[in-house]
Amino acid sequence: MKKLGLLPSRQRRRSKKKMKTNKQPITITADNNNDAELDEDGYADMKNPHKRSRLKQALKAPFQLAKRVAGSNNKKLVQPGTLILVRHGESAWNKNKTFTGWADPDLTEMGRREMEHAARLLMAGGYKIDVAFTSRLKRAIRSIWILLQELDEVYLPVFKSWRLNERMYGALTGLSKTETAEQLGQELVQEWRGSLKSRPPALTERDAYWPGRERRYADLTLDQIPLTESLLDCMERTTPLWEKKIQNELSQGNNVLVVAHANTLRGLVKTIDNIGDAEIQDVAIPTGIPIIYKFDHDLKAIPPDNDNQSGDSVGQVHMNGLFLEKPGILKEALKREAEWAQSVPGYDDTMSRHMRPMTSMERSLYKLNATRELGEWASEFIDYETLEEEDDGNDGNGNFVFSKEKKKIEEEQEKVHLKIDGDAAAAAAVLAENSADSNNPLVQAATATAQEIVAPIYNNRPCVTSVPSGAVLGNSDAMSTPIRRDSVIVIIRHGKTQHNKLGLFTGWEDAPLADEGIAEAKEAGRLLKLHGFEFDVVYTSWLSRALETAWYVMDEMDALWLPIIKTWRLNERMYGELTGLSKQMVKQRHGEQQFKAWRRGYDVRPPPVSSFSPAYPGNDERYQKYLKDTRYSFGETLIRSIERRQLVMQRKLPKTESLKDCMERTIPYFKQRIAVDAVDQGKRVLISSSENAIRGLLMHLCEIPESEITGLEIPNGLPLIYDVKSKCVKLLDDGTGRDPLEVYNFGEGAKYLFTPCQNEDGTPDDECAIDFAAGKVSISLADQEALDKIKRGSP
């Protein structure tokens, strides 16, 4: 926190000078309907997800006109949506009473609990959310993530706008509110804080808290980044977002969630309720309590009907918004909880516990695995020869052995040559366990098998980039990690889910990350940051496991403000009736051959689900509401319309998919959207998705044959770096000295994945510094100097 000193009094000189950036700067005013402003954080892309050719636009023009005419006639019939305003949870600077503004402190534990509680208030009140807006500041972004996680709706479209940033407090940023009031006077400080038009002293561009140096504002001009603001300035900054986006969503009947800051929300409230300049000083927005606004057909706020509200709901003078809870109740409850935790031995902090949800099948298999692990441990203490027999009413004399032992006995008795399914590692394991018993038929057969089997040989070793010397030394000066500026595509398969761990077909089922998967995603973020990676945009699917992975990666990289483009086209393959079943179960029911055909066949589809199956995406609200880039299905429309006795338009969604089907939606999306909108623009791209969607991306990027793609395995949580210039896949050294081909299983398709990395002139890529096959590591002079420095013990 900076110390109180002489506050600069110069107001900012408004400059039309643009910030140095590779992106095209935008100039926006409240009256300028700028396309770039409308598309901030991908908003326009969500409203129009597929770009049509001019011919298609011309053919659709008459239908669009008729639709608009019909819509204007029915506009009064559409009930406007509900607006939900929530101030972010308590931040570290809220707690110690520091002027925050555009500074970026994180939430406290109390702030996290406040947002979980806010979500539960909304859930209890039956409120639904269709679209959400927040600022580019961490405390607001984390707040909305926690809220949507608690509601199990992280797939919802969330748009991050600088226009919702907190009021810029100028030179007060980072100062203690208490100390400032003591030194400059309570009246002056309150004037800066509470009045409509009073501005605090301005920052200078040399100040540590000037936002113009931050990458998150690289798309803004200097004229757009404030040096100080009054509440009126803040309100005027927020107004375009209210008029062009929030009002538009409400008028279409969509429920809008806005998670922002005290003064931006005060500005919105002043606009909505037409509060006077003097009266706005009486309005306060507490942290973590949802405020509900209802509107008439002219989007005028409706006073709350107190007769139909719960006893916990409260209002505030000058406002038509309804607070779902009286301020202070949660904090008092948590205070009491803390007292109980200290005074009651063994007290469990119930409200803070976070259990990962499980399906009934997951729970059963999880318990089965736990019982088996316990049984394996217990078997070490059992002497079966002295174990007393138990009479359970069975008259037979059974001689029970484990299936593996039974097979072993049969093989020894029949002197059958051991076949280990072409697995040299399995044969080697048998030899290692029984090396002393050379007369054992099992050992003899394993020896013969091992001699016949040739272990897989990788003709092309992966390019492994060494850890930068600056990162090794932890030096933030000359030897600090250089930031990668060139266009790059980083692809990461989501971390492990409980489904993955239990061997269940997941597909479009929305399984969240297991604790192990969260750790994998965080480690991926740390590794990328260690190697100097930055991103400009993130693409992910509509499935929680991919969204969560992207979130944890961005969190570790301190880049939660990045725009996230969510698309169903990056979803996992749709497994039809296999969804949710264990792989062992499918083998048992349908046989090994059919199982392999469904799982590994390139163009073989599993049995489809029915239109009314819970596994059918058409019954999932996220696809009903937000999927707009597929044609309508006549059959599904007919079925839904008959069921509901009214016309219900239903889009075509997969009931099952082969690997080929999955790639036919993934590859075109990459070529037409990710490549055009991001890669070709020189942006650095992170893609978080599922295994089969990633197979499609790699088949396109690495030109892997269709016949070989099913042999490619994608490890969970491992960043795959596709170098756009070298057109090859690279891996990142994690500093352990382990060969990635021994740690991770890439399958037989690895020979196509890891092609030699070369510069444009044909010379070897310098980044490929580590050759595990040769047992040698080639490092740069700077890296060698860093290592020598470590050996000498120099600071």
Short mmCIF file of C-alpha atoms in Angstrom, two decimals, residues 281-625:
data_model
loop_
_atom_site.label_atom_id
_atom_site.label_comp_id
_atom_site.label_asym_id
_atom_site.label_seq_id
_atom_site.Cartn_x
_atom_site.Cartn_y
_atom_site.Cartn_z
CA GLN A 281 -25.29 10.06 -2.10
CA ASP A 282 -27.74 8.13 0.12
CA VAL A 283 -27.50 4.95 -1.98
CA ALA A 284 -25.10 2.22 -0.82
CA ILE A 285 -24.36 -1.12 -2.51
CA PRO A 286 -23.13 -3.76 0.00
CA THR A 287 -20.93 -6.65 -1.11
CA GLY A 288 -22.40 -10.01 -2.05
CA ILE A 289 -26.16 -9.31 -1.81
CA PRO A 290 -28.25 -9.71 -5.01
CA ILE A 291 -30.47 -6.76 -5.97
CA ILE A 292 -33.48 -7.67 -8.11
CA TYR A 293 -35.10 -5.33 -10.64
CA LYS A 294 -38.33 -6.03 -12.51
CA PHE A 295 -39.46 -3.95 -15.51
CA ASP A 296 -42.61 -3.06 -17.42
CA HIS A 297 -42.81 -3.22 -21.22
CA ASP A 298 -41.21 0.22 -21.50
CA LEU A 299 -38.27 -0.98 -19.37
CA LYS A 300 -39.29 1.21 -16.47
CA ALA A 301 -38.41 -0.27 -13.08
CA ILE A 302 -41.41 -1.68 -11.19
CA PRO A 303 -41.56 -1.16 -7.42
CA PRO A 304 -41.32 -4.50 -5.59
CA ASP A 305 -44.51 -6.15 -4.40
CA ASN A 306 -43.72 -6.45 -0.71
CA ASP A 307 -46.68 -8.75 -0.09
CA ASN A 308 -45.12 -11.47 -2.26
CA GLN A 309 -41.57 -11.21 -0.95
CA SER A 310 -39.83 -13.29 1.70
CA GLY A 311 -39.30 -11.84 5.16
CA ASP A 312 -35.55 -11.56 4.54
CA SER A 313 -35.95 -9.22 1.53
CA VAL A 314 -35.34 -5.51 2.11
CA GLY A 315 -35.43 -2.30 0.10
CA GLN A 316 -33.50 0.96 0.13
CA VAL A 317 -34.72 4.54 -0.11
CA HIS A 318 -34.79 5.92 -3.70
CA MET A 319 -34.45 2.41 -5.21
CA ASN A 320 -36.98 0.08 -6.82
CA GLY A 321 -34.53 -2.80 -6.58
CA LEU A 322 -35.13 -5.50 -3.99
CA PHE A 323 -32.24 -6.73 -1.81
CA LEU A 324 -32.60 -10.47 -1.21
CA GLU A 325 -31.15 -10.20 2.28
CA LYS A 326 -30.47 -7.56 4.89
CA PRO A 327 -26.80 -6.50 4.87
CA GLY A 328 -24.69 -7.93 7.68
CA ILE A 329 -26.59 -11.18 8.29
CA LEU A 330 -24.02 -13.44 6.58
CA LYS A 331 -21.03 -11.77 8.22
CA GLU A 332 -22.62 -12.13 11.64
CA ALA A 333 -23.39 -15.80 10.93
CA LEU A 334 -19.81 -16.47 9.86
CA LYS A 335 -18.54 -14.65 12.91
CA ARG A 336 -20.61 -16.95 15.12
CA GLU A 337 -19.40 -19.95 13.15
CA ALA A 338 -15.79 -18.93 13.78
CA GLU A 339 -16.53 -18.67 17.50
CA TRP A 340 -18.08 -22.15 17.53
CA ALA A 341 -15.09 -23.56 15.62
CA GLN A 342 -12.77 -22.30 18.35
CA SER A 343 -14.90 -23.39 21.31
CA VAL A 344 -16.25 -26.76 20.10
CA PRO A 345 -13.61 -29.52 19.70
CA GLY A 346 -13.75 -31.22 16.32
CA TYR A 347 -16.22 -28.65 14.93
CA ASP A 348 -16.46 -29.00 11.16
CA ASP A 349 -16.80 -25.85 9.09
CA THR A 350 -19.83 -27.16 7.20
CA MET A 351 -20.61 -24.16 5.05
CA SER A 352 -17.05 -23.93 3.75
CA ARG A 353 -16.79 -27.57 2.70
CA HIS A 354 -16.84 -28.11 -1.04
CA MET A 355 -17.68 -31.60 -2.24
CA ARG A 356 -17.28 -32.40 -5.93
CA PRO A 357 -20.65 -33.66 -7.20
CA MET A 358 -21.00 -37.31 -8.24
CA THR A 359 -23.59 -39.25 -10.18
CA SER A 360 -25.08 -42.38 -8.62
CA MET A 361 -22.90 -44.60 -10.85
CA GLU A 362 -19.78 -42.61 -9.98
CA ARG A 363 -20.57 -42.93 -6.30
CA SER A 364 -21.08 -46.70 -6.57
CA LEU A 365 -17.90 -47.33 -8.55
CA TYR A 366 -15.94 -44.98 -6.31
CA LYS A 367 -17.01 -46.97 -3.26
CA LEU A 368 -16.25 -50.24 -5.06
CA ASN A 369 -12.72 -49.07 -5.82
CA ALA A 370 -12.27 -47.90 -2.24
CA THR A 371 -13.46 -51.30 -0.94
CA ARG A 372 -11.08 -53.12 -3.29
CA GLU A 373 -8.16 -50.97 -2.18
CA LEU A 374 -9.06 -51.67 1.43
CA GLY A 375 -9.33 -55.38 0.63
CA GLU A 376 -5.91 -55.43 -1.02
CA TRP A 377 -4.44 -53.82 2.05
CA ALA A 378 -6.24 -56.23 4.40
CA SER A 379 -5.18 -59.29 2.38
CA GLU A 380 -1.57 -58.62 3.32
CA PHE A 381 -2.41 -59.62 6.90
CA ILE A 382 -4.41 -62.77 6.14
CA ASP A 383 -2.91 -66.26 6.35
CA TYR A 384 -5.25 -68.22 4.11
CA GLU A 385 -3.79 -71.58 5.21
CA THR A 386 -4.77 -71.01 8.84
CA LEU A 387 -8.01 -69.17 8.07
CA GLU A 388 -10.93 -70.91 9.75
CA GLU A 389 -13.65 -72.01 7.34
CA GLU A 390 -17.05 -70.43 7.70
CA ASP A 391 -20.23 -72.48 7.20
CA ASP A 392 -22.50 -70.29 5.09
CA GLY A 393 -24.99 -73.07 4.23
CA ASN A 394 -23.29 -74.06 0.97
CA ASP A 395 -22.82 -77.85 0.55
CA GLY A 396 -20.28 -77.69 -2.25
CA ASN A 397 -16.51 -77.99 -1.78
CA GLY A 398 -15.28 -75.00 -3.71
CA ASN A 399 -11.62 -74.34 -4.32
CA PHE A 400 -11.54 -70.61 -5.05
CA VAL A 401 -8.57 -68.82 -6.57
CA PHE A 402 -8.31 -65.38 -8.08
CA SER A 403 -8.97 -65.24 -11.83
CA LYS A 404 -5.34 -64.38 -12.54
CA GLU A 405 -4.11 -67.32 -10.47
CA LYS A 406 -6.64 -69.61 -12.16
CA LYS A 407 -5.33 -68.58 -15.55
CA LYS A 408 -1.78 -69.11 -14.40
CA ILE A 409 -2.54 -72.59 -13.16
CA GLU A 410 -4.29 -73.51 -16.41
CA GLU A 411 -1.35 -72.22 -18.44
CA GLU A 412 1.13 -74.18 -16.35
CA GLN A 413 -1.00 -77.30 -16.59
CA GLU A 414 -1.51 -77.05 -20.34
CA LYS A 415 2.05 -75.84 -21.09
CA VAL A 416 0.57 -73.11 -23.30
CA HIS A 417 2.80 -70.50 -24.80
CA LEU A 418 2.07 -67.18 -23.09
CA LYS A 419 0.67 -64.46 -25.28
CA ILE A 420 0.68 -61.00 -23.71
CA ASP A 421 -1.28 -59.16 -26.39
CA GLY A 422 1.82 -57.66 -27.98
CA ASP A 423 2.78 -55.79 -24.86
CA ALA A 424 6.53 -55.90 -24.17
CA ALA A 425 6.10 -54.05 -20.90
CA ALA A 426 3.69 -56.73 -19.63
CA ALA A 427 6.15 -59.49 -20.52
CA ALA A 428 8.95 -57.62 -18.84
CA ALA A 429 6.83 -57.21 -15.71
CA VAL A 430 6.25 -60.97 -15.55
CA LEU A 431 9.97 -61.61 -15.87
CA ALA A 432 10.78 -59.07 -13.19
CA GLU A 433 8.37 -60.66 -10.72
CA ASN A 434 9.53 -64.26 -11.35
CA SER A 435 13.16 -63.86 -12.38
CA ALA A 436 14.39 -66.40 -9.79
CA ASP A 437 12.18 -69.21 -11.06
CA SER A 438 13.57 -70.02 -14.51
CA ASN A 439 11.78 -73.40 -14.54
CA ASN A 440 8.38 -71.76 -14.23
CA PRO A 441 6.45 -72.30 -17.51
CA LEU A 442 5.02 -68.82 -17.18
CA VAL A 443 8.52 -67.31 -17.06
CA GLN A 444 9.71 -69.39 -20.00
CA ALA A 445 6.73 -68.30 -22.09
CA ALA A 446 7.16 -64.68 -21.09
CA THR A 447 10.82 -64.83 -22.08
CA ALA A 448 9.92 -66.16 -25.51
CA THR A 449 7.21 -63.52 -25.90
CA ALA A 450 9.55 -60.71 -24.87
CA GLN A 451 12.06 -61.85 -27.47
CA GLU A 452 9.40 -61.82 -30.18
CA ILE A 453 7.97 -58.42 -29.27
CA VAL A 454 9.67 -55.25 -30.38
CA ALA A 455 8.92 -52.22 -28.20
CA PRO A 456 7.42 -49.20 -29.99
CA ILE A 457 10.12 -46.98 -31.45
CA TYR A 458 9.48 -43.26 -31.86
CA ASN A 459 11.18 -42.22 -35.07
CA ASN A 460 10.66 -38.57 -34.19
CA ARG A 461 11.40 -37.40 -30.68
CA PRO A 462 9.28 -34.54 -29.32
CA CYS A 463 10.70 -31.05 -29.28
CA VAL A 464 11.10 -30.21 -25.58
CA THR A 465 11.70 -26.58 -24.64
CA SER A 466 13.96 -26.10 -21.61
CA VAL A 467 12.96 -24.00 -18.61
CA PRO A 468 14.22 -20.42 -19.14
CA SER A 469 17.24 -19.53 -17.06
CA GLY A 470 15.54 -16.45 -15.61
CA ALA A 471 12.73 -18.62 -14.27
CA VAL A 472 15.23 -21.03 -12.72
CA LEU A 473 16.98 -18.21 -10.90
CA GLY A 474 13.79 -16.39 -9.97
CA ASN A 475 15.42 -13.18 -11.20
CA SER A 476 13.02 -10.45 -12.27
CA ASP A 477 15.66 -8.27 -13.94
CA ALA A 478 17.92 -8.99 -16.87
CA MET A 479 17.52 -12.75 -16.75
CA SER A 480 13.77 -12.81 -16.25
CA THR A 481 11.64 -15.07 -18.42
CA PRO A 482 11.09 -13.47 -21.85
CA ILE A 483 7.45 -13.14 -22.92
CA ARG A 484 6.54 -15.01 -26.09
CA ARG A 485 5.16 -12.53 -28.61
CA ASP A 486 4.74 -14.72 -31.70
CA SER A 487 1.43 -16.32 -32.61
CA VAL A 488 1.07 -19.73 -31.00
CA ILE A 489 -1.65 -22.30 -30.37
CA VAL A 490 -1.61 -24.10 -27.02
CA ILE A 491 -3.97 -27.06 -26.82
CA ILE A 492 -4.76 -28.71 -23.52
CA ARG A 493 -7.03 -31.62 -22.73
CA HIS A 494 -9.08 -31.01 -19.60
CA GLY A 495 -7.85 -32.38 -16.28
CA LYS A 496 -9.14 -35.74 -15.04
CA THR A 497 -12.77 -36.10 -14.04
CA GLN A 498 -14.25 -38.75 -11.80
CA HIS A 499 -15.59 -40.31 -15.02
CA ASN A 500 -12.03 -40.58 -16.38
CA LYS A 501 -10.77 -42.15 -13.18
CA LEU A 502 -13.58 -44.71 -13.10
CA GLY A 503 -13.46 -45.58 -16.80
CA LEU A 504 -16.89 -44.19 -17.79
CA PHE A 505 -17.94 -42.97 -21.22
CA THR A 506 -18.50 -39.25 -20.69
CA GLY A 507 -19.23 -37.62 -24.04
CA TRP A 508 -21.55 -34.65 -23.59
CA GLU A 509 -22.36 -35.53 -19.98
CA ASP A 510 -21.23 -32.60 -17.87
CA ALA A 511 -18.79 -34.20 -15.44
CA PRO A 512 -16.77 -31.64 -13.40
CA LEU A 513 -13.06 -31.96 -12.69
CA ALA A 514 -11.93 -34.25 -9.91
CA ASP A 515 -9.52 -32.83 -7.36
CA GLU A 516 -6.70 -34.50 -9.30
CA GLY A 517 -7.91 -32.76 -12.46
CA ILE A 518 -7.90 -29.37 -10.75
CA ALA A 519 -4.30 -29.97 -9.69
CA GLU A 520 -3.37 -30.91 -13.29
CA ALA A 521 -4.94 -27.73 -14.67
CA LYS A 522 -3.19 -25.54 -12.10
CA GLU A 523 0.14 -27.21 -12.84
CA ALA A 524 -0.38 -26.56 -16.57
CA GLY A 525 -0.96 -22.87 -15.82
CA ARG A 526 2.17 -22.66 -13.68
CA LEU A 527 4.24 -24.38 -16.38
CA LEU A 528 3.00 -22.05 -19.12
CA LYS A 529 3.71 -19.00 -16.97
CA LEU A 530 7.18 -20.36 -16.14
CA HIS A 531 7.95 -20.58 -19.85
CA GLY A 532 6.79 -17.01 -20.55
CA PHE A 533 3.51 -17.73 -22.30
CA GLU A 534 0.75 -15.14 -22.60
CA PHE A 535 -2.57 -15.47 -24.40
CA ASP A 536 -4.89 -13.08 -26.19
CA VAL A 537 -7.99 -15.27 -26.40
CA VAL A 538 -9.26 -18.57 -25.00
CA TYR A 539 -11.49 -21.06 -26.81
CA THR A 540 -13.26 -23.83 -24.96
CA SER A 541 -16.33 -26.05 -25.09
CA TRP A 542 -19.65 -25.80 -23.24
CA LEU A 543 -18.64 -28.63 -20.91
CA SER A 544 -17.67 -27.83 -17.32
CA ARG A 545 -14.48 -29.89 -17.32
CA ALA A 546 -12.99 -27.91 -20.22
CA LEU A 547 -14.24 -24.57 -18.86
CA GLU A 548 -12.82 -25.30 -15.41
CA THR A 549 -9.48 -26.31 -16.90
CA ALA A 550 -9.27 -23.04 -18.87
CA TRP A 551 -10.23 -21.11 -15.73
CA TYR A 552 -7.56 -22.69 -13.51
CA VAL A 553 -4.91 -22.21 -16.19
CA MET A 554 -5.82 -18.52 -16.55
CA ASP A 555 -5.96 -18.07 -12.80
CA GLU A 556 -2.43 -19.40 -12.37
CA MET A 557 -1.29 -17.05 -15.15
CA ASP A 558 -3.08 -14.09 -13.52
CA ALA A 559 -5.11 -13.55 -16.69
CA LEU A 560 -8.74 -14.06 -15.65
CA TRP A 561 -9.69 -11.01 -17.72
CA LEU A 562 -8.98 -12.78 -21.02
CA PRO A 563 -11.95 -13.19 -23.36
CA ILE A 564 -13.33 -16.74 -23.35
CA ILE A 565 -15.13 -17.96 -26.48
CA LYS A 566 -17.37 -20.94 -25.64
CA THR A 567 -18.59 -23.20 -28.42
CA TRP A 568 -20.38 -26.54 -28.54
CA ARG A 569 -18.24 -27.43 -31.56
CA LEU A 570 -15.32 -28.13 -29.21
CA ASN A 571 -17.43 -30.53 -27.14
CA GLU A 572 -16.32 -34.12 -26.69
CA ARG A 573 -17.63 -36.78 -29.07
CA MET A 574 -21.26 -37.71 -28.38
CA TYR A 575 -21.25 -41.37 -27.27
CA GLY A 576 -24.99 -42.01 -27.63
CA GLU A 577 -26.37 -44.78 -25.43
CA LEU A 578 -22.87 -45.48 -24.07
CA THR A 579 -22.93 -42.16 -22.18
CA GLY A 580 -22.44 -42.71 -18.47
CA LEU A 581 -21.71 -46.46 -18.80
CA SER A 582 -18.46 -47.99 -17.65
CA LYS A 583 -16.17 -49.33 -20.35
CA GLN A 584 -16.05 -52.68 -18.54
CA MET A 585 -19.84 -52.79 -18.60
CA VAL A 586 -19.94 -52.21 -22.36
CA LYS A 587 -17.35 -54.94 -22.94
CA GLN A 588 -19.39 -57.37 -20.86
CA ARG A 589 -22.65 -56.62 -22.63
CA HIS A 590 -21.51 -56.27 -26.23
CA GLY A 591 -18.18 -58.06 -26.44
CA GLU A 592 -14.60 -56.90 -26.88
CA GLN A 593 -14.81 -56.56 -30.64
CA GLN A 594 -17.89 -54.34 -30.66
CA PHE A 595 -16.49 -52.28 -27.80
CA LYS A 596 -13.29 -51.58 -29.75
CA ALA A 597 -15.27 -50.72 -32.89
CA TRP A 598 -17.39 -48.14 -31.04
CA ARG A 599 -14.46 -46.68 -29.16
CA ARG A 600 -11.68 -46.81 -31.75
CA GLY A 601 -13.46 -47.05 -35.09
CA TYR A 602 -13.09 -43.85 -37.10
CA ASP A 603 -16.56 -43.86 -38.67
CA VAL A 604 -18.48 -46.25 -36.38
CA ARG A 605 -21.29 -44.72 -34.34
CA PRO A 606 -22.48 -46.14 -31.01
CA PRO A 607 -26.25 -46.73 -30.63
CA PRO A 608 -28.11 -43.38 -30.58
CA VAL A 609 -30.07 -42.04 -27.61
CA SER A 610 -33.78 -41.34 -27.93
CA SER A 611 -35.27 -37.85 -28.17
CA PHE A 612 -36.40 -38.10 -24.55
CA SER A 613 -33.22 -39.50 -23.03
CA PRO A 614 -31.54 -37.34 -20.36
CA ALA A 615 -28.32 -37.82 -22.35
CA TYR A 616 -29.83 -36.19 -25.48
CA PRO A 617 -28.44 -32.62 -25.75
CA GLY A 618 -31.81 -31.37 -26.98
CA ASN A 619 -33.09 -31.80 -23.42
CA ASP A 620 -30.26 -29.68 -21.97
CA GLU A 621 -31.13 -26.02 -21.41
CA ARG A 622 -27.75 -24.74 -22.58
CA TYR A 623 -28.25 -26.15 -26.08
CA GLN A 624 -31.91 -25.15 -26.25
CA LYS A 625 -31.05 -21.53 -25.42
#
